[in-house]
Coordinates of C-alpha atoms in Angstrom, one line a residue:
X1 CA 2.8 5.9 -16.4
X2 CA 6.1 7.2 -15.1
X3 CA 6.7 9.0 -11.7
X4 CA 9.4 10.8 -10.3
X5 CA 11.1 10.4 -7.0
X6 CA 14.4 11.5 -5.2
X7 CA 17.5 9.4 -6.4
X8 CA 18.1 7.8 -3.1
X9 CA 14.4 6.6 -2.6
X10 CA 13.5 2.9 -3.3
X11 CA 10.0 3.5 -3.9
X12 CA 7.8 0.7 -5.3
X13 CA 4.4 1.8 -6.6
X14 CA 1.4 -0.5 -8.0
X15 CA -1.9 -0.1 -9.3
X16 CA -4.4 -2.8 -8.7
X17 CA -7.8 -3.8 -9.5
X18 CA -10.2 -6.0 -7.3
X19 CA -13.6 -7.5 -7.0
X20 CA -15.9 -7.2 -4.0
X21 CA -16.2 -11.0 -2.9
X22 CA -18.0 -10.7 0.4
X23 CA -20.3 -8.2 2.3
X24 CA -21.1 -8.8 5.8
X25 CA -23.5 -6.7 7.7
X26 CA -22.4 -7.1 11.3
X27 CA -25.9 -5.7 12.6
X28 CA -28.1 -8.0 10.8
X29 CA -25.5 -10.9 11.4
X30 CA -25.6 -11.7 7.8
X31 CA -23.7 -11.8 4.7
X32 CA -25.5 -9.6 2.0
X33 CA -25.4 -9.1 -1.8
X34 CA -25.7 -5.4 -1.6
X35 CA -25.1 -2.7 1.3
X36 CA -25.1 1.0 1.8
X37 CA -21.7 2.8 1.2
X38 CA -20.3 5.3 3.5
X39 CA -21.4 8.1 1.5
X40 CA -25.3 8.6 1.9
X41 CA -27.5 7.1 -0.9
X42 CA -24.6 5.0 -2.4
X43 CA -24.7 1.2 -2.7
X44 CA -22.2 -1.4 -2.8
X45 CA -22.8 -4.9 -4.5
X46 CA -21.2 -8.2 -4.9
X47 CA -19.0 -8.0 -7.9
X48 CA -18.5 -4.4 -7.9
X49 CA -15.0 -3.2 -9.3
X50 CA -12.4 -1.7 -7.3
X51 CA -9.4 0.2 -8.5
X52 CA -6.5 1.3 -6.4
X53 CA -2.8 2.3 -5.8
X54 CA -0.4 1.5 -3.0
X55 CA 3.2 2.3 -2.5
X56 CA 6.2 1.5 -0.1
X57 CA 9.7 2.4 0.5
X58 CA 11.9 -0.8 0.4
X59 CA 14.6 1.1 2.4
X60 CA 12.2 1.0 5.5
X61 CA 13.6 -0.6 8.5
X62 CA 11.6 -2.6 10.8
X63 CA 11.2 -1.3 14.3
X64 CA 10.2 -4.5 16.0
X65 CA 10.0 -8.2 15.1
X66 CA 8.2 -11.0 17.0
X67 CA 11.4 -13.1 16.8
X68 CA 12.8 -10.7 19.5
X69 CA 10.4 -12.1 21.9
X70 CA 10.3 -15.8 20.8
X71 CA 13.6 -17.5 19.9
X72 CA 13.5 -19.6 16.7
X73 CA 9.8 -19.0 15.9
X74 CA 7.9 -20.7 13.1
X75 CA 6.6 -17.3 12.0
X76 CA 8.5 -14.2 12.5
X77 CA 6.4 -11.0 11.9
X78 CA 8.1 -7.6 11.3
X79 CA 6.6 -4.1 11.8
X80 CA 7.3 -1.0 10.3
X81 CA 6.8 2.7 10.9
X82 CA 3.2 3.9 11.3
X83 CA 4.2 7.5 10.5
X84 CA 2.3 9.1 7.6
X85 CA 4.4 9.3 4.6
X86 CA 4.0 9.9 0.7
X87 CA 6.0 6.8 0.3
X88 CA 3.8 4.4 2.5
X89 CA 0.2 4.9 1.5
X90 CA -2.7 2.9 -0.5
X91 CA -5.8 4.4 -1.8
X92 CA -8.9 2.8 -3.6
X93 CA -12.3 3.5 -5.0
X94 CA -15.3 1.2 -5.5
X95 CA -17.2 1.6 -8.6
X96 CA -19.8 2.5 -9.6
X97 CA -20.7 4.1 -6.1
X98 CA -17.5 6.2 -5.8
X99 CA -16.7 5.2 -2.3
X100 CA -13.2 6.1 -1.8
X101 CA -10.6 5.4 0.8
X102 CA -7.1 7.0 1.3
X103 CA -4.6 5.7 3.7
X104 CA -1.2 7.0 4.9
X105 CA -0.9 10.5 3.5
X106 CA -1.4 13.6 5.4
X107 CA -4.8 14.5 3.8
X108 CA -6.2 10.9 4.4
X109 CA -9.2 10.4 6.6
X110 CA -7.0 7.6 8.2
X111 CA -3.6 9.3 8.6
X112 CA -1.3 6.4 9.6
X113 CA -0.4 3.1 8.4
X114 CA 1.8 0.2 9.2
X115 CA 2.7 -3.0 7.3
X116 CA 4.3 -6.3 8.2
X117 CA 5.9 -8.9 6.4
X118 CA 6.3 -12.7 7.8
X119 CA 7.7 -15.9 6.9
X120 CA 4.5 -18.5 8.0
X121 CA 5.0 -22.0 8.7
X122 CA 2.4 -22.9 6.1
X123 CA 2.5 -25.4 3.4
X124 CA 2.7 -23.9 -0.2
X125 CA 3.1 -20.6 1.3
X126 CA 6.5 -18.8 1.4
X127 CA 5.7 -15.4 2.8
X128 CA 3.0 -12.9 4.0
X129 CA 3.1 -9.2 3.3
X130 CA 0.2 -6.8 4.8
X131 CA -0.4 -3.1 4.7
X132 CA -2.7 -2.1 7.4
X133 CA -4.1 1.1 8.5
X134 CA -4.9 1.9 12.2
X135 CA -8.6 2.0 13.1
X136 CA -10.1 5.3 12.8
X137 CA -13.5 6.1 13.8
X138 CA -14.4 2.4 13.6
X139 CA -12.8 2.0 10.1
X140 CA -10.0 -0.4 9.2
X141 CA -8.3 -1.1 5.8
X142 CA -6.0 -3.7 4.7
X143 CA -4.3 -5.3 1.7
X144 CA -2.9 -8.8 2.2
X145 CA -0.3 -10.9 -0.1
X146 CA 0.8 -14.4 0.3
X147 CA 3.7 -15.7 -1.5
X148 CA 3.7 -19.1 -3.1
X149 CA 7.0 -19.2 -4.9
X150 CA 9.0 -16.3 -3.8
X151 CA 10.8 -15.5 -0.8
X152 CA 10.2 -11.7 -0.2
X153 CA 11.4 -11.7 3.4
X154 CA 15.2 -11.3 4.3
X155 CA 15.7 -10.5 7.6
X156 CA 12.7 -7.9 7.5
X157 CA 13.7 -6.5 4.2
X158 CA 10.8 -5.5 2.1
X159 CA 10.2 -6.9 -1.5
X160 CA 11.8 -5.0 -4.3
X161 CA 9.2 -6.4 -6.7
X162 CA 5.8 -8.0 -6.6
X163 CA 4.2 -10.1 -8.9
X164 CA 0.8 -11.8 -9.1
X165 CA 2.6 -14.9 -10.6
X166 CA 4.2 -15.5 -7.3
X167 CA 1.1 -15.1 -5.1
X168 CA -1.0 -17.6 -3.7
X169 CA -3.7 -15.2 -2.8
X170 CA -4.1 -11.3 -2.8
X171 CA -6.8 -9.5 -1.0
X172 CA -8.3 -6.4 0.2
X173 CA -10.4 -5.9 3.3
X174 CA -12.4 -2.7 4.4
X175 CA -14.6 -2.2 7.4
X176 CA -16.6 0.9 7.7
X177 CA -19.8 2.3 9.3
X178 CA -22.7 3.3 7.3
X179 CA -24.5 6.7 7.6
X180 CA -27.2 5.3 9.5
X181 CA -25.1 3.1 11.8
X182 CA -24.1 -0.5 11.6
X183 CA -20.7 -1.9 10.6
X184 CA -20.1 -3.5 7.3
X185 CA -17.1 -5.7 6.6
X186 CA -16.1 -5.9 2.9
X187 CA -13.7 -8.5 1.4
X188 CA -12.6 -8.2 -2.0
X189 CA -10.0 -10.3 -4.2
X190 CA -7.4 -8.4 -6.1
X191 CA -7.6 -9.4 -9.8
X192 CA -4.5 -7.7 -11.1
X193 CA -1.3 -5.7 -10.0
X194 CA 0.6 -3.7 -12.2
X195 CA 4.0 -2.0 -11.2
X196 CA 4.4 1.8 -12.2
X197 CA 7.6 2.7 -13.4
X198 CA 9.8 5.4 -11.3
X199 CA 12.0 7.7 -12.7
X200 CA 14.9 8.9 -10.2
X201 CA 15.6 12.9 -10.0
X202 CA 18.6 14.3 -8.3
X203 CA 18.2 15.2 -4.6
X204 CA 18.5 18.9 -3.7
X205 CA 22.2 18.9 -3.0
X206 CA 22.7 17.3 -6.5
X207 CA 20.6 20.0 -8.1
X208 CA 22.7 22.7 -6.4
X209 CA 25.8 21.4 -7.7
X210 CA 24.3 20.9 -11.2
X211 CA 23.1 24.6 -11.3
X212 CA 26.5 25.7 -10.2
X213 CA 27.9 23.8 -12.8
X214 CA 25.9 25.5 -15.4
X215 CA 26.3 28.9 -13.9
X216 CA 30.2 28.4 -14.3
X217 CA 29.8 27.3 -17.8
X218 CA 27.5 30.1 -18.8
X219 CA 30.0 32.4 -17.4
X220 CA 32.8 30.8 -19.2
X221 CA 31.0 31.0 -22.4
X222 CA 30.2 34.7 -22.1
X223 CA 34.0 35.6 -21.4
X224 CA 34.9 33.7 -24.6
X225 CA 32.1 35.8 -26.5
X226 CA 33.7 38.9 -25.1

């Protein structure tokens, strides 16, 4: 699949699959094999398949990092803009229930998100990259990746490429309320990650110059024919 974005954008888009690995029923104080989904009558079970997509812009600048407060920290976490953006989002659907979550764009039930990267002082782990939505009506969502071989973080810069081969772990977390009440904590293990090719297209100003050039060429051609 190929997507088009403005030429100046540095958009990274990935599709992923995951498998439900944990279902916690907070009201019952137990881990369950199956639970009610967010939609009335739906059921989510251990092992259910999840399909999703997420994107981020590598040109985003961190608005704050924990190292500003603690000199020479073992771990420095960078925070980025929480504004809704077509460049910063993730969405996923749990099958076969059809339970769907959209985070980040203007039409999403959760209309903002933030993401952090950090360099933890943990053995066999180089970096952590997390995409998190703010809690909305009791719901929260996150994608979490830990790096085992690659340094993703460079002064707060976001990674230009993600690969499962570089990861120590990859997971999804989704907390929500059932229709009849009671909170569910859903954990899933990401099983595949595929980068989507991006095709740059000219910015509006470039299009204007291109159209002007084509107009001049057309006028010149008509003069020659006359």
